[in-house]
Amino acid sequence: MELWGLRLLDALAYLEGFMGCLAWVLLLQVGTPYGRYSARWSGLRVPARPAWLLQELPSLAWPLYECVRPAAARLGSWPNRVLLAMFLIHYVHRTLVFPALIRGGKPTPLFSCVLAFMFCTVNGYMQSRYLSQFAVYAEDWLTSPCFLAGFVLWLMGMVINIHSDSILRNLRKPGETGYSIPRGGVFEYVSAANYLGEILEWCGFALASWSLQGGVFALFSFCILFTRAKQHHQWYHEKFEDYPKSRKIIIPFLL
């Protein structure tokens, strides 16, 4: 039974990796049905705040469920606890804090919200079940160079992500509806500093967990967020004649 469970998680990881690569190809062609671009897409829409809460909720619920599940044998180990906490902390913010801070926000197409909900259901289950039931780490894993480097990268990414989201929220003064060029922080170097932060988070998590499941999640995040970042970058250059020419898409000085 335990071997079957691990094989299922590995199969889900490979499927997630494949879907991430497929999404990369499709989104580069048709664009993302999200935020300022959602008006191009027809169909039912969900207001921004409930859309974010509902679509991210499974990735908050799964680790909480694993924490109270008696059969979560590996959570007796501190490395497993810390890694699951890293995953959980992100989704506490993304599910509860981030939606509450949204000012206005474009309605999300229902199909986009459903797809995000499905992803968070599968990925939340995969990450939480792997860390709570199957992942085995040495007792000194939390002091290993691999974990420490990954944790620092994860923490740095979270700080960049939250700070960049704050910059974007404060671009508009009360009553304003137009768009402005984001300035300050990592936005001085890239057009999508918030996405860079999230990619760094999950690359750090993958390094700290040193697992197929964590690595595939980082790959999927990069595939989705890079396509959005590229679309943002092109939109900024088309919208603003004075947009800084030196800014890259998502990797400072490189890409």
CSV table of N, CA and C in Angstrom, one decimal, residues 83 86 127 131 137 141-142 144-154 156 199-219:
chain,number,residue,atom,x,y,z
A,83,LEU,N,9.6,21.7,6.4
A,83,LEU,CA,9.3,21.8,5.0
A,83,LEU,C,7.8,22.0,4.7
A,86,MET,N,6.9,25.5,5.5
A,86,MET,CA,7.3,26.4,4.4
A,86,MET,C,6.2,26.5,3.4
A,127,GLN,N,2.4,17.5,-2.5
A,127,GLN,CA,3.4,18.0,-1.6
A,127,GLN,C,3.2,17.6,-0.2
A,131,LEU,N,5.5,14.8,2.0
A,131,LEU,CA,6.3,15.2,3.2
A,131,LEU,C,5.7,14.6,4.5
A,137,TYR,N,14.4,12.1,5.7
A,137,TYR,CA,15.6,13.0,5.8
A,137,TYR,C,16.5,12.6,7.0
A,141,TRP,N,19.4,17.1,8.6
A,141,TRP,CA,19.1,17.7,7.3
A,141,TRP,C,18.9,19.2,7.4
A,142,LEU,N,18.4,19.7,8.5
A,142,LEU,CA,18.1,21.2,8.7
A,142,LEU,C,19.4,22.0,8.8
A,144,SER,N,22.1,21.0,6.9
A,144,SER,CA,22.9,20.7,5.7
A,144,SER,C,22.9,21.9,4.8
A,145,PRO,N,24.0,22.0,4.0
A,145,PRO,CA,24.1,23.1,3.0
A,145,PRO,C,22.9,23.1,2.0
A,146,CYS,N,22.4,22.0,1.6
A,146,CYS,CA,21.3,21.9,0.7
A,146,CYS,C,20.1,22.6,1.2
A,147,PHE,N,19.7,22.2,2.5
A,147,PHE,CA,18.5,22.8,3.1
A,147,PHE,C,18.7,24.3,3.4
A,148,LEU,N,19.9,24.6,3.9
A,148,LEU,CA,20.1,26.0,4.3
A,148,LEU,C,20.1,26.9,3.1
A,149,ALA,N,20.7,26.5,2.0
A,149,ALA,CA,20.6,27.3,0.8
A,149,ALA,C,19.2,27.4,0.2
A,150,GLY,N,18.5,26.3,0.3
A,150,GLY,CA,17.1,26.3,-0.2
A,150,GLY,C,16.2,27.2,0.7
A,151,PHE,N,16.4,27.1,2.0
A,151,PHE,CA,15.6,27.9,2.9
A,151,PHE,C,15.9,29.4,2.7
A,152,VAL,N,17.1,29.8,2.5
A,152,VAL,CA,17.5,31.2,2.3
A,152,VAL,C,16.8,31.7,1.0
A,153,LEU,N,16.9,30.9,0.0
A,153,LEU,CA,16.3,31.2,-1.3
A,153,LEU,C,14.8,31.4,-1.2
A,154,TRP,N,14.2,30.4,-0.5
A,154,TRP,CA,12.7,30.5,-0.2
A,154,TRP,C,12.3,31.7,0.5
A,156,MET,N,14.0,34.6,0.8
A,156,MET,CA,14.3,35.8,-0.1
A,156,MET,C,13.2,35.9,-1.1
A,199,ILE,N,8.9,32.4,-8.0
A,199,ILE,CA,9.7,31.4,-8.6
A,199,ILE,C,10.9,31.1,-7.7
A,200,LEU,N,11.5,32.1,-7.1
A,200,LEU,CA,12.6,31.9,-6.1
A,200,LEU,C,12.1,31.1,-4.9
A,201,GLU,N,10.9,31.4,-4.5
A,201,GLU,CA,10.3,30.6,-3.3
A,201,GLU,C,10.3,29.1,-3.7
A,202,TRP,N,9.8,28.8,-4.8
A,202,TRP,CA,9.6,27.3,-5.1
A,202,TRP,C,10.9,26.7,-5.5
A,203,CYS,N,11.8,27.4,-6.1
A,203,CYS,CA,13.1,26.8,-6.4
A,203,CYS,C,13.8,26.6,-5.0
A,204,GLY,N,13.7,27.5,-4.1
A,204,GLY,CA,14.2,27.3,-2.8
A,204,GLY,C,13.6,26.1,-2.1
A,205,PHE,N,12.3,26.0,-2.2
A,205,PHE,CA,11.6,24.8,-1.6
A,205,PHE,C,12.0,23.5,-2.2
A,206,ALA,N,12.2,23.5,-3.5
A,206,ALA,CA,12.7,22.3,-4.2
A,206,ALA,C,14.1,21.9,-3.7
A,207,LEU,N,14.9,22.9,-3.6
A,207,LEU,CA,16.3,22.6,-3.1
A,207,LEU,C,16.3,22.1,-1.6
A,208,ALA,N,15.5,22.8,-0.8
A,208,ALA,CA,15.4,22.4,0.6
A,208,ALA,C,14.8,21.0,0.8
A,209,SER,N,13.8,20.7,0.0
A,209,SER,CA,13.2,19.4,0.1
A,209,SER,C,13.9,18.3,-0.7
A,210,TRP,N,14.7,18.7,-1.7
A,210,TRP,CA,15.5,17.7,-2.5
A,210,TRP,C,14.6,16.6,-2.9
A,211,SER,N,13.5,16.9,-3.6
A,211,SER,CA,12.5,15.9,-4.0
A,211,SER,C,12.0,16.1,-5.4
A,212,LEU,N,11.6,15.0,-6.0
A,212,LEU,CA,11.0,15.1,-7.3
A,212,LEU,C,9.7,16.0,-7.3
A,213,GLN,N,8.9,15.8,-6.2
A,213,GLN,CA,7.7,16.6,-6.1
A,213,GLN,C,8.0,18.1,-6.0
A,214,GLY,N,9.0,18.5,-5.2
A,214,GLY,CA,9.3,19.9,-5.1
A,214,GLY,C,9.9,20.4,-6.3
A,215,GLY,N,10.8,19.6,-7.0
A,215,GLY,CA,11.4,20.1,-8.2
A,215,GLY,C,10.4,20.3,-9.3
A,216,VAL,N,9.4,19.4,-9.5
A,216,VAL,CA,8.4,19.6,-10.5
A,216,VAL,C,7.5,20.8,-10.2
A,217,PHE,N,7.2,21.1,-9.0
A,217,PHE,CA,6.5,22.3,-8.6
A,217,PHE,C,7.2,23.5,-9.0
A,218,ALA,N,8.5,23.6,-8.8
A,218,ALA,CA,9.3,24.7,-9.2
A,218,ALA,C,9.3,24.9,-10.7
A,219,LEU,N,9.4,23.7,-11.5
A,219,LEU,CA,9.3,23.8,-12.9
A,219,LEU,C,8.0,24.3,-13.4
